[in-house]
Amino acid sequence: MRKRYLFYSLLFTAAILDSLVALIDSRVMGAIGDPFTYASSFFVVGMLVCVLLGLFFSTGTKKRTIGSLIDPSFKRLRFVKRKELPYHLLAGFGNAVTTVSFYALYYFFTDPSSVMPFYQVVLLYLLFIEAFSEKNAPTIAEIEASVAVVFGAIMMSMTSGIPDLTALAIVFLIMNPAYAIFTLYQRKLKSMTFGSTPNDAINIRFWNVFFTMLFTLAITLIMSPKSLNFGSIPLDLIISATTMSTISFILFIRALGISSASIAQAVKSVSLVITLLFSLLMGQLTGIESTFALLKFMGVVLVILGIIDISFAEVHSVLFIKLESGQNSLSVMDSIWNIKGVDSVALVSGEYDLIAKIRTRTLGKGYETIITKIEGMGGISSVHWDSVLKEWENV
Amino acid sequence: MISAYIMILAAPGSGNGIVKELRKIEQIENTAVITGEYDIVVRVTVDNVQKLADITDTINAIKGVSKTHTHVIMRELRV
């Protein structure tokens, strides 16, 4: 499938599943009177669902399993590898803290809807972290589009007035940082390769649920041990929610292998628009004040415009470079690698010496930021710039 | 394991057909239609040089492929 279509298909499907999970969530919260019971039971049941789904995805021929249709890198369920372990521990911890604080807000505050919109600000946390830590830092256009999505999402989710300051502190200081850690380490895991095989989304999700379950149970044991009583949980609803959530995350993790965490998260915010549509269809928005209805409409427009903008935010190019004879190819290679926007640089045999893949906002910007720098370097005899018109990828 | 970029020169009007055939080759990780001297560039990863030769033969046998040029990757830095 075309890389761009694959990316959006994965995230839009994940967003639809997320919206269905959100609808089930509100029903389960009404049935269980304790946030720790809900969070713990969600991951214990989720683990069982993951085992069954994992075994199902592992069936098929030796060359092609059912799971490989979702992620071509998937062979079968396997044990976590040693180099993955620190990332899995961090991602699991992040997920556990996010989930427990999310449910705690619903149970302990009289009006959580006034603070929940600020959950969307996590996107700005991701952008901020990527801008300083990632090689492929977000472009200005991507930041602009993501900010539009964040504000749109906040406007869309608002249903009441002044937020509670303690609840707001929980969202900004606990929930959002934990969610950012969870997402960024899932991307780190997806970027890993074992030999020449990339890590697969199904095993990443499986082990994430495992470690999240351990952390959630530990948090519950410390904060409210009596909550570990699953006698009255609505099992059918939790099984449905965890199955959809597992598949949604597998698709999301696969998308994380294609683009940055912030961009994937921004596109997935379309789930808010879908949830709003479901609520409209189910007649849940009939009593809403006209001010909030207008805010929601403006929010929808902003989110959609932001996502459209993101989808047109990139130009990919390939540079074919010849070096002057006698040059130290490794030092030129390292200098090119240090230029912002260079996704890969390979030292090759044949007609050219180096092949670099570039990601920029526009061709003009690419010329300014990359060609001028390369031309300023010594030891290069020619640079040939070819733009990528279409691209397909097995990721 | 060996990875390589294979540049492909396509006969006029045959680009889409070639891409369709390339997508069937499992060892091709990335296919890009580009402007410039060549029309398509693919990145392959195979077990050994013999398998690389098999892939280039398969690509050369695709209808519309006029010429291929293989660059074996000796060292690489990537995101």
Tab-separated table of C-alpha atoms in Angstrom:
chain	number	residue	atom	x	y	z
A	1	MET	CA	0.000	0.000	0.000
A	2	ARG	CA	1.160	3.572	-0.578
A	3	LYS	CA	2.990	4.775	2.531
A	4	ARG	CA	0.732	7.788	3.027
A	5	TYR	CA	-2.531	5.812	2.536
A	6	LEU	CA	-1.305	3.087	4.890
A	7	PHE	CA	-0.497	5.664	7.587
A	8	TYR	CA	-3.939	7.290	7.445
A	9	SER	CA	-5.834	3.969	7.104
A	10	LEU	CA	-4.104	2.633	10.234
A	11	LEU	CA	-4.817	5.749	12.277
A	12	PHE	CA	-8.394	6.305	11.099
A	13	THR	CA	-9.268	2.664	11.888
A	14	ALA	CA	-7.591	3.040	15.301
A	15	ALA	CA	-9.590	6.250	15.858
A	16	ILE	CA	-12.917	4.530	15.081
A	17	LEU	CA	-12.062	1.721	17.535
A	18	ASP	CA	-11.020	4.313	20.158
A	19	SER	CA	-14.361	6.077	19.810
A	20	LEU	CA	-16.211	2.788	20.392
A	21	VAL	CA	-13.992	2.101	23.437
A	22	ALA	CA	-14.839	5.596	24.782
A	23	LEU	CA	-18.557	4.812	24.484
A	24	ILE	CA	-18.140	1.489	26.336
A	25	ASP	CA	-15.892	3.192	28.917
A	26	SER	CA	-18.643	5.550	30.014
A	27	ARG	CA	-21.010	2.591	30.529
A	28	VAL	CA	-18.443	0.561	32.502
A	29	MET	CA	-17.652	3.546	34.718
A	30	GLY	CA	-21.315	3.698	35.645
A	31	ALA	CA	-21.243	-0.006	36.582
A	32	ILE	CA	-17.979	-0.049	38.617
A	33	GLY	CA	-17.774	2.347	41.554
A	34	ASP	CA	-13.970	2.360	41.948
A	35	PRO	CA	-11.262	3.699	39.581
A	36	PHE	CA	-8.613	1.246	40.832
A	37	THR	CA	-10.933	-1.740	40.313
A	38	TYR	CA	-11.681	-0.561	36.783
A	39	ALA	CA	-8.033	0.135	35.853
A	40	SER	CA	-6.802	-3.189	37.303
A	41	SER	CA	-9.612	-5.292	35.832
A	42	PHE	CA	-9.131	-3.561	32.450
A	43	PHE	CA	-5.519	-4.753	32.229
A	44	VAL	CA	-6.043	-8.207	33.785
A	45	VAL	CA	-8.852	-8.928	31.319
A	46	GLY	CA	-6.828	-7.107	28.625
A	47	MET	CA	-3.899	-9.475	29.225
A	48	LEU	CA	-6.114	-12.526	28.720
A	49	VAL	CA	-7.547	-10.960	25.558
A	50	CYS	CA	-3.988	-10.212	24.362
A	51	VAL	CA	-2.922	-13.836	24.890
A	52	LEU	CA	-5.897	-15.103	22.878
A	53	LEU	CA	-5.449	-12.480	20.136
A	54	GLY	CA	-1.682	-13.126	20.083
A	55	LEU	CA	-2.228	-16.878	19.628
A	56	PHE	CA	-4.801	-16.191	16.910
A	57	PHE	CA	-2.417	-13.797	15.116
A	58	SER	CA	0.369	-16.431	15.377
A	59	THR	CA	-1.610	-19.035	13.426
A	60	GLY	CA	-1.027	-19.591	9.718
A	61	THR	CA	1.853	-20.909	7.679
A	62	LYS	CA	5.486	-20.617	8.785
A	63	LYS	CA	6.034	-17.865	6.214
A	64	ARG	CA	2.787	-15.976	6.621
A	65	THR	CA	0.762	-15.726	9.835
A	66	ILE	CA	-2.573	-13.940	10.284
A	67	GLY	CA	-0.752	-11.260	12.292
A	68	SER	CA	1.609	-10.539	9.387
A	69	LEU	CA	-1.412	-9.180	7.487
A	70	ILE	CA	-1.598	-6.428	10.144
A	71	ASP	CA	2.166	-5.985	10.544
A	72	PRO	CA	4.447	-7.730	7.994
A	73	SER	CA	7.248	-7.821	10.609
A	74	PHE	CA	5.182	-10.089	12.896
A	75	LYS	CA	6.125	-13.779	12.938
A	76	ARG	CA	4.651	-15.076	16.221
A	77	LEU	CA	4.331	-14.162	19.902
A	78	ARG	CA	7.763	-14.219	21.517
A	79	PHE	CA	9.416	-13.369	24.816
A	80	VAL	CA	10.522	-9.795	25.392
A	81	LYS	CA	14.169	-9.254	24.367
A	82	ARG	CA	16.727	-7.881	26.784
A	83	LYS	CA	17.347	-4.653	24.846
A	84	GLU	CA	13.578	-3.974	24.749
A	85	LEU	CA	13.105	-4.401	28.497
A	86	PRO	CA	13.960	-0.862	29.753
A	87	TYR	CA	11.682	0.694	27.110
A	88	HIS	CA	8.860	-1.727	27.938
A	89	LEU	CA	9.184	-0.933	31.648
A	90	LEU	CA	8.976	2.825	30.954
A	91	ALA	CA	6.094	2.504	28.456
A	92	GLY	CA	4.201	0.180	30.836
A	93	PHE	CA	4.721	2.548	33.752
A	94	GLY	CA	3.545	5.502	31.620
A	95	ASN	CA	0.441	3.630	30.485
A	96	ALA	CA	-0.429	2.483	34.030
A	97	VAL	CA	-0.094	5.998	35.502
A	98	THR	CA	-2.128	7.510	32.617
A	99	THR	CA	-4.934	4.973	32.994
A	100	VAL	CA	-5.201	5.142	36.788
A	101	SER	CA	-5.153	8.970	36.805
A	102	PHE	CA	-7.689	9.087	33.939
A	103	TYR	CA	-10.209	6.973	35.845
A	104	ALA	CA	-9.380	8.643	39.190
A	105	LEU	CA	-10.323	12.035	37.702
A	106	TYR	CA	-13.710	10.649	36.722
A	107	TYR	CA	-14.404	9.198	40.151
A	108	PHE	CA	-12.926	11.769	42.514
A	109	PHE	CA	-13.935	15.057	40.888
A	110	THR	CA	-17.479	16.227	40.523
A	111	ASP	CA	-16.955	17.694	37.058
A	112	PRO	CA	-14.067	15.944	35.255
A	113	SER	CA	-15.340	17.140	31.870
A	114	SER	CA	-13.949	20.609	32.642
A	115	VAL	CA	-10.368	19.252	32.807
A	116	MET	CA	-10.452	16.302	30.379
A	117	PRO	CA	-10.078	18.577	27.303
A	118	PHE	CA	-6.576	19.458	28.531
A	119	TYR	CA	-5.619	15.807	28.078
A	120	GLN	CA	-5.199	16.755	24.389
A	121	VAL	CA	-2.289	19.045	25.311
A	122	VAL	CA	-0.194	15.855	25.470
A	123	LEU	CA	0.392	16.443	21.762
A	124	LEU	CA	2.326	19.613	22.607
A	125	TYR	CA	4.387	17.659	25.174
A	126	LEU	CA	5.277	15.174	22.415
A	127	LEU	CA	6.202	17.965	19.977
A	128	PHE	CA	8.326	19.667	22.618
A	129	ILE	CA	10.201	16.475	23.516
A	130	GLU	CA	10.712	15.533	19.842
A	131	ALA	CA	11.977	19.026	18.982
A	132	PHE	CA	14.880	18.499	21.385
A	133	SER	CA	15.474	14.770	21.329
A	134	GLU	CA	14.621	13.433	17.877
A	135	LYS	CA	16.756	13.542	14.771
A	136	ASN	CA	13.654	14.201	12.677
A	137	ALA	CA	12.414	17.160	14.706
A	138	PRO	CA	8.968	18.472	13.732
A	139	THR	CA	8.850	21.177	11.056
A	140	ILE	CA	7.221	24.573	11.750
A	141	ALA	CA	4.268	23.544	9.558
A	142	GLU	CA	3.800	20.346	11.561
A	143	ILE	CA	3.890	22.323	14.812
A	144	GLU	CA	1.306	24.799	13.433
A	145	ALA	CA	-1.007	21.997	12.330
A	146	SER	CA	-0.611	20.123	15.626
A	147	VAL	CA	-1.405	23.270	17.646
A	148	ALA	CA	-4.590	23.664	15.548
A	149	VAL	CA	-5.497	20.042	16.385
A	150	VAL	CA	-4.841	20.588	20.120
A	151	PHE	CA	-7.000	23.727	20.325
A	152	GLY	CA	-9.682	22.118	18.172
A	153	ALA	CA	-9.709	19.054	20.422
A	154	ILE	CA	-9.968	21.194	23.566
A	155	MET	CA	-12.847	23.208	22.091
A	156	MET	CA	-14.587	20.035	20.983
A	157	SER	CA	-14.344	18.367	24.396
A	158	MET	CA	-15.506	21.353	26.489
A	159	THR	CA	-18.849	20.835	28.146
A	160	SER	CA	-18.670	23.002	31.247
A	161	GLY	CA	-17.068	25.985	32.879
A	162	ILE	CA	-14.192	26.635	35.267
A	163	PRO	CA	-11.848	23.691	35.832
A	164	ASP	CA	-10.843	22.451	39.290
A	165	LEU	CA	-7.190	23.386	39.906
A	166	THR	CA	-6.213	20.092	41.592
A	167	ALA	CA	-7.759	18.129	38.729
A	168	LEU	CA	-5.971	20.376	36.236
A	169	ALA	CA	-2.652	19.768	38.057
A	170	ILE	CA	-3.226	15.991	37.810
A	171	VAL	CA	-3.780	16.323	34.042
A	172	PHE	CA	-0.766	18.575	33.373
A	173	LEU	CA	1.726	17.133	35.873
A	174	ILE	CA	0.854	13.432	35.995
A	175	MET	CA	-1.408	12.269	33.174
A	176	ASN	CA	0.116	14.108	30.218
A	177	PRO	CA	3.793	13.440	31.063
A	178	ALA	CA	2.963	9.759	31.683
A	179	TYR	CA	1.111	9.501	28.371
A	180	ALA	CA	3.991	11.209	26.536
A	181	ILE	CA	6.440	8.662	28.051
A	182	PHE	CA	4.109	5.812	27.070
A	183	THR	CA	3.855	6.993	23.433
A	184	LEU	CA	7.513	7.933	22.919
A	185	TYR	CA	8.828	4.618	24.274
A	186	GLN	CA	6.383	2.669	22.138
A	187	ARG	CA	7.850	4.495	19.132
A	188	LYS	CA	11.388	3.700	20.317
A	189	LEU	CA	10.371	0.035	20.500
A	190	LYS	CA	8.843	0.135	17.009
A	191	SER	CA	12.041	1.707	15.617
A	192	MET	CA	14.149	-1.207	16.942
A	193	THR	CA	15.437	-3.885	14.604
A	194	PHE	CA	16.533	-7.436	15.411
A	195	GLY	CA	19.011	-8.442	12.716
A	196	SER	CA	17.317	-6.983	9.664
A	197	THR	CA	13.756	-7.504	10.942
A	198	PRO	CA	11.955	-4.481	12.379
A	199	ASN	CA	10.165	-4.881	15.717
A	200	ASP	CA	6.465	-5.670	15.294
A	201	ALA	CA	3.416	-3.883	16.695
A	202	ILE	CA	1.673	-7.046	17.989
A	203	ASN	CA	4.494	-8.122	20.318
A	204	ILE	CA	5.011	-4.511	21.434
A	205	ARG	CA	1.327	-4.230	22.431
A	206	PHE	CA	1.323	-7.668	24.056
A	207	TRP	CA	4.263	-6.859	26.305
A	208	ASN	CA	3.027	-3.341	26.953
A	209	VAL	CA	-0.234	-4.739	28.341
A	210	PHE	CA	1.764	-7.232	30.428
A	211	PHE	CA	3.959	-4.575	32.045
A	212	THR	CA	1.083	-2.092	32.362
A	213	MET	CA	-0.916	-4.769	34.174
A	214	LEU	CA	1.947	-5.318	36.641
A	215	PHE	CA	2.329	-1.590	37.311
A	216	THR	CA	-1.446	-1.033	37.599
A	217	LEU	CA	-1.775	-3.895	40.087
A	218	ALA	CA	1.199	-2.519	42.061
A	219	ILE	CA	-0.304	1.015	42.140
A	220	THR	CA	-3.652	-0.430	43.254
A	221	LEU	CA	-1.999	-2.564	45.955
A	222	ILE	CA	-0.219	0.499	47.344
A	223	MET	CA	-3.101	2.980	47.106
A	224	SER	CA	-6.249	0.909	47.548
A	225	PRO	CA	-5.691	-2.864	48.132
A	226	LYS	CA	-9.374	-3.513	48.789
A	227	SER	CA	-10.111	-2.480	45.175
A	228	LEU	CA	-8.602	-5.741	43.901
A	229	ASN	CA	-12.004	-7.366	43.989
A	230	PHE	CA	-13.302	-8.107	40.504
A	231	GLY	CA	-16.536	-9.800	41.635
A	232	SER	CA	-18.955	-7.243	40.165
A	233	ILE	CA	-17.235	-6.145	36.939
A	234	PRO	CA	-19.290	-6.164	33.693
A	235	LEU	CA	-17.062	-8.759	31.996
A	236	ASP	CA	-18.752	-8.641	28.570
A	237	LEU	CA	-18.261	-4.873	28.253
A	238	ILE	CA	-14.630	-5.019	29.472
A	239	ILE	CA	-13.801	-7.852	27.041
A	240	SER	CA	-15.275	-5.807	24.152
A	241	ALA	CA	-13.394	-2.662	25.232
A	242	THR	CA	-10.040	-4.418	25.714
A	243	THR	CA	-10.304	-6.295	22.390
A	244	MET	CA	-10.976	-3.081	20.479
A	245	SER	CA	-8.363	-1.192	22.468
A	246	THR	CA	-5.728	-3.886	21.747
A	247	ILE	CA	-6.380	-3.815	18.000
A	248	SER	CA	-6.479	0.001	18.030
A	249	PHE	CA	-3.071	0.167	19.743
A	250	ILE	CA	-1.548	-2.428	17.391
A	251	LEU	CA	-2.585	-0.236	14.431
A	252	PHE	CA	-1.343	2.910	16.216
A	253	ILE	CA	2.051	1.332	17.044
A	254	ARG	CA	2.435	0.258	13.436
A	255	ALA	CA	1.720	3.847	12.384
A	256	LEU	CA	4.401	4.985	14.864
A	257	GLY	CA	6.877	3.087	12.672
A	258	ILE	CA	5.989	5.374	9.753
A	259	SER	CA	5.951	8.828	11.314
A	260	SER	CA	6.765	10.649	14.547
A	261	ALA	CA	4.724	10.126	17.723
A	262	SER	CA	3.315	13.674	17.640
A	263	ILE	CA	2.084	13.400	14.039
A	264	ALA	CA	0.535	9.961	14.640
A	265	GLN	CA	-1.124	11.259	17.811
A	266	ALA	CA	-2.439	14.364	15.996
A	267	VAL	CA	-4.018	12.296	13.215
A	268	LYS	CA	-5.498	9.899	15.782
A	269	SER	CA	-7.251	12.886	17.387
A	270	VAL	CA	-9.826	12.430	14.625
A	271	SER	CA	-11.330	9.921	17.116
A	272	LEU	CA	-12.808	12.937	18.958
A	273	VAL	CA	-14.692	13.931	15.804
A	274	ILE	CA	-15.917	10.341	15.402
A	275	THR	CA	-16.987	10.154	19.087
A	276	LEU	CA	-18.878	13.417	18.606
A	277	LEU	CA	-20.616	11.955	15.542
A	278	PHE	CA	-21.574	8.812	17.507
A	279	SER	CA	-22.921	10.988	20.346
A	280	LEU	CA	-24.949	13.010	17.818
A	281	LEU	CA	-26.380	9.850	16.267
A	282	MET	CA	-27.252	8.476	19.708
A	283	GLY	CA	-29.021	11.728	20.618
A	284	GLN	CA	-26.659	12.467	23.529
A	285	LEU	CA	-26.050	16.081	22.520
A	286	THR	CA	-29.644	17.284	22.491
A	287	GLY	CA	-29.513	19.319	25.713
A	288	ILE	CA	-26.202	21.051	24.991
A	289	GLU	CA	-25.929	24.847	25.364
A	290	SER	CA	-25.622	26.780	22.092
A	291	THR	CA	-22.234	28.268	23.133
A	292	PHE	CA	-20.724	24.817	23.634
A	293	ALA	CA	-22.362	23.538	20.438
A	294	LEU	CA	-20.661	26.372	18.521
A	295	LEU	CA	-17.338	25.616	20.268
A	296	LYS	CA	-17.641	21.961	19.297
A	297	PHE	CA	-18.329	22.886	15.664
A	298	MET	CA	-15.312	25.215	15.559
A	299	GLY	CA	-13.223	22.508	17.232
A	300	VAL	CA	-14.211	19.961	14.576
A	301	VAL	CA	-13.195	22.410	11.821
A	302	LEU	CA	-9.813	23.078	13.476
A	303	VAL	CA	-9.028	19.361	13.986
A	304	ILE	CA	-9.938	18.480	10.396
A	305	LEU	CA	-7.953	21.420	8.972
A	306	GLY	CA	-4.973	20.486	11.170
A	307	ILE	CA	-5.017	16.869	9.971
A	308	ILE	CA	-5.326	17.916	6.311
A	309	ASP	CA	-2.408	20.295	6.817
A	310	ILE	CA	-0.272	17.532	8.370
A	311	SER	CA	-0.982	15.244	5.424
A	312	PHE	CA	0.534	17.790	3.026
A	313	ALA	CA	3.401	18.778	5.280
A	314	GLU	CA	6.197	16.681	3.790
A	315	VAL	CA	8.326	16.425	0.690
A	316	HIS	CA	10.661	13.427	0.398
A	317	SER	CA	13.779	13.483	-1.773
A	318	VAL	CA	16.764	11.294	-2.561
A	319	LEU	CA	20.253	12.750	-2.915
A	320	PHE	CA	22.889	10.955	-5.001
A	321	ILE	CA	26.326	12.212	-4.019
A	322	LYS	CA	29.762	11.707	-5.603
A	323	LEU	CA	32.869	12.386	-3.552
A	324	GLU	CA	36.190	13.745	-4.722
A	325	SER	CA	38.816	11.031	-4.898
A	326	GLY	CA	40.906	10.537	-1.781
A	327	GLN	CA	38.149	11.834	0.500
A	328	ASN	CA	37.403	10.255	3.870
A	329	SER	CA	33.912	9.039	3.012
A	330	LEU	CA	32.987	8.294	6.635
A	331	SER	CA	33.588	11.859	7.823
A	332	VAL	CA	31.540	13.307	4.911
A	333	MET	CA	28.824	10.769	5.705
A	334	ASP	CA	28.748	11.862	9.346
A	335	SER	CA	28.619	15.563	8.346
A	336	ILE	CA	25.614	14.895	6.078
A	337	TRP	CA	23.922	12.835	8.803
A	338	ASN	CA	24.197	15.804	11.181
A	339	ILE	CA	22.069	18.006	8.887
A	340	LYS	CA	18.479	18.365	10.158
A	341	GLY	CA	15.981	16.690	7.817
A	342	VAL	CA	18.307	13.864	6.691
A	343	ASP	CA	16.478	10.601	7.454
A	344	SER	CA	19.190	8.239	6.258
A	345	VAL	CA	22.583	8.290	4.595
A	346	ALA	CA	24.209	5.215	3.081
A	347	LEU	CA	27.756	4.655	1.873
A	348	VAL	CA	27.354	2.596	-1.292
A	349	SER	CA	29.360	0.918	-4.019
A	350	GLY	CA	28.696	1.836	-7.655
A	351	GLU	CA	28.138	4.995	-9.679
A	352	TYR	CA	27.550	7.184	-6.602
A	353	ASP	CA	29.328	7.162	-3.239
A	354	LEU	CA	26.545	8.243	-0.894
A	355	ILE	CA	22.748	8.033	-1.091
A	356	ALA	CA	20.802	10.187	1.379
A	357	LYS	CA	17.041	10.325	1.999
A	358	ILE	CA	15.668	13.728	2.912
A	359	ARG	CA	12.416	14.963	4.479
A	360	THR	CA	11.535	18.657	4.151
A	361	ARG	CA	8.515	20.944	4.172
A	362	THR	CA	9.022	22.303	0.645
A	363	LEU	CA	11.597	21.931	-2.114
A	364	GLY	CA	12.719	25.515	-1.480
A	365	LYS	CA	13.206	24.826	2.212
A	366	GLY	CA	15.156	21.692	1.301
A	367	TYR	CA	17.444	23.734	-0.912
A	368	GLU	CA	18.005	26.329	1.810
A	369	THR	CA	18.630	23.945	4.674
A	370	ILE	CA	20.293	20.994	3.003
A	371	ILE	CA	21.857	21.752	-0.389
A	372	THR	CA	23.564	24.932	0.773
A	373	LYS	CA	25.070	23.023	3.717
A	374	ILE	CA	26.231	20.145	1.524
A	375	GLU	CA	27.689	22.524	-1.049
A	376	GLY	CA	29.550	24.249	1.759
A	377	MET	CA	31.218	20.980	2.782
A	378	GLY	CA	34.548	20.020	1.312
A	379	GLY	CA	35.195	16.801	-0.563
A	380	ILE	CA	31.955	16.573	-2.566
A	381	SER	CA	32.279	16.618	-6.357
A	382	SER	CA	28.566	16.446	-7.314
A	383	VAL	CA	25.086	16.272	-5.784
A	384	HIS	CA	22.083	15.025	-7.702
A	385	TRP	CA	18.676	15.829	-6.135
A	386	ASP	CA	15.651	13.692	-7.108
A	387	SER	CA	12.198	14.307	-5.606
A	388	VAL	CA	10.071	11.342	-4.525
A	389	LEU	CA	6.708	11.427	-6.313
A	390	LYS	CA	5.139	8.331	-4.684
A	391	GLU	CA	6.420	5.917	-2.077
A	392	TRP	CA	5.502	2.421	-0.870
A	393	GLU	CA	6.986	0.792	2.169
A	394	ASN	CA	6.888	-2.443	4.194
A	395	VAL	CA	6.831	-1.120	7.755
B	1	MET	CA	22.520	-9.643	5.466
B	2	ILE	CA	23.069	-7.280	2.540
B	3	SER	CA	21.040	-4.171	1.756
B	4	ALA	CA	21.170	-2.320	-1.543
B	5	TYR	CA	19.536	0.476	-3.472
B	6	ILE	CA	18.528	-0.572	-6.982
B	7	MET	CA	17.835	2.239	-9.429
B	8	ILE	CA	15.484	1.424	-12.276
B	9	LEU	CA	15.083	3.121	-15.646
B	10	ALA	CA	11.576	2.498	-16.999
B	11	ALA	CA	10.346	2.575	-20.590
B	12	PRO	CA	7.820	5.422	-21.184
B	13	GLY	CA	4.351	4.563	-19.865
B	14	SER	CA	5.450	1.451	-17.968
B	15	GLY	CA	6.029	2.975	-14.478
B	16	ASN	CA	2.776	1.869	-12.834
B	17	GLY	CA	3.045	-1.691	-14.187
B	18	ILE	CA	6.621	-1.995	-12.921
B	19	VAL	CA	5.693	-0.719	-9.439
B	20	LYS	CA	2.855	-3.269	-9.297
B	21	GLU	CA	5.316	-6.096	-10.024
B	22	LEU	CA	7.930	-4.714	-7.606
B	23	ARG	CA	5.357	-4.720	-4.784
B	24	LYS	CA	5.120	-8.523	-5.160
B	25	ILE	CA	8.807	-8.992	-4.311
B	26	GLU	CA	8.987	-9.630	-0.559
B	27	GLN	CA	12.627	-8.523	-0.116
B	28	ILE	CA	11.863	-5.006	-1.368
B	29	GLU	CA	11.432	-2.826	1.729
B	30	ASN	CA	10.791	0.493	0.046
B	31	THR	CA	9.797	1.577	-3.437
B	32	ALA	CA	9.930	5.229	-4.496
B	33	VAL	CA	8.969	6.757	-7.827
B	34	ILE	CA	11.377	9.643	-8.332
B	35	THR	CA	12.149	12.481	-10.733
B	36	GLY	CA	15.525	12.696	-12.500
B	37	GLU	CA	17.943	10.330	-14.168
B	38	TYR	CA	16.210	7.161	-12.916
B	39	ASP	CA	12.457	6.595	-12.549
B	40	ILE	CA	12.217	4.230	-9.597
B	41	VAL	CA	14.504	3.460	-6.678
B	42	VAL	CA	13.995	0.416	-4.449
B	43	ARG	CA	15.726	-0.664	-1.278
B	44	VAL	CA	16.217	-4.409	-0.788
B	45	THR	CA	17.579	-6.531	2.060
B	46	VAL	CA	18.659	-10.099	1.289
B	47	ASP	CA	20.697	-12.859	2.947
B	48	ASN	CA	23.636	-12.921	0.536
B	49	VAL	CA	25.054	-11.704	-2.793
B	50	GLN	CA	23.499	-14.638	-4.689
B	51	LYS	CA	20.024	-13.594	-3.491
B	52	LEU	CA	20.794	-9.997	-4.504
B	53	ALA	CA	21.679	-11.229	-7.997
B	54	ASP	CA	18.384	-13.177	-8.096
B	55	ILE	CA	16.423	-10.034	-7.169
B	56	THR	CA	18.148	-7.903	-9.817
B	57	ASP	CA	17.439	-10.645	-12.380
B	58	THR	CA	13.775	-10.671	-11.328
B	59	ILE	CA	13.593	-6.884	-11.640
B	60	ASN	CA	15.324	-6.891	-15.018
B	61	ALA	CA	12.786	-9.456	-16.224
B	62	ILE	CA	9.838	-7.124	-15.463
B	63	LYS	CA	8.247	-5.782	-18.643
B	64	GLY	CA	9.218	-2.154	-19.224
B	65	VAL	CA	12.469	-2.183	-17.184
B	66	SER	CA	15.175	-0.799	-19.504
B	67	LYS	CA	18.113	-0.715	-17.128
B	68	THR	CA	18.969	-1.277	-13.456
B	69	HIS	CA	21.858	-0.015	-11.435
B	70	THR	CA	22.656	-1.665	-8.079
B	71	HIS	CA	24.397	0.150	-5.219
B	72	VAL	CA	25.298	-2.173	-2.341
B	73	ILE	CA	25.120	-0.422	1.053
B	74	MET	CA	28.412	-0.735	2.924
B	75	ARG	CA	27.586	1.486	5.906
B	76	GLU	CA	24.407	3.298	6.853
B	77	LEU	CA	23.011	5.790	9.350
B	78	ARG	CA	19.222	6.036	9.556
B	79	VAL	CA	16.487	7.356	11.845
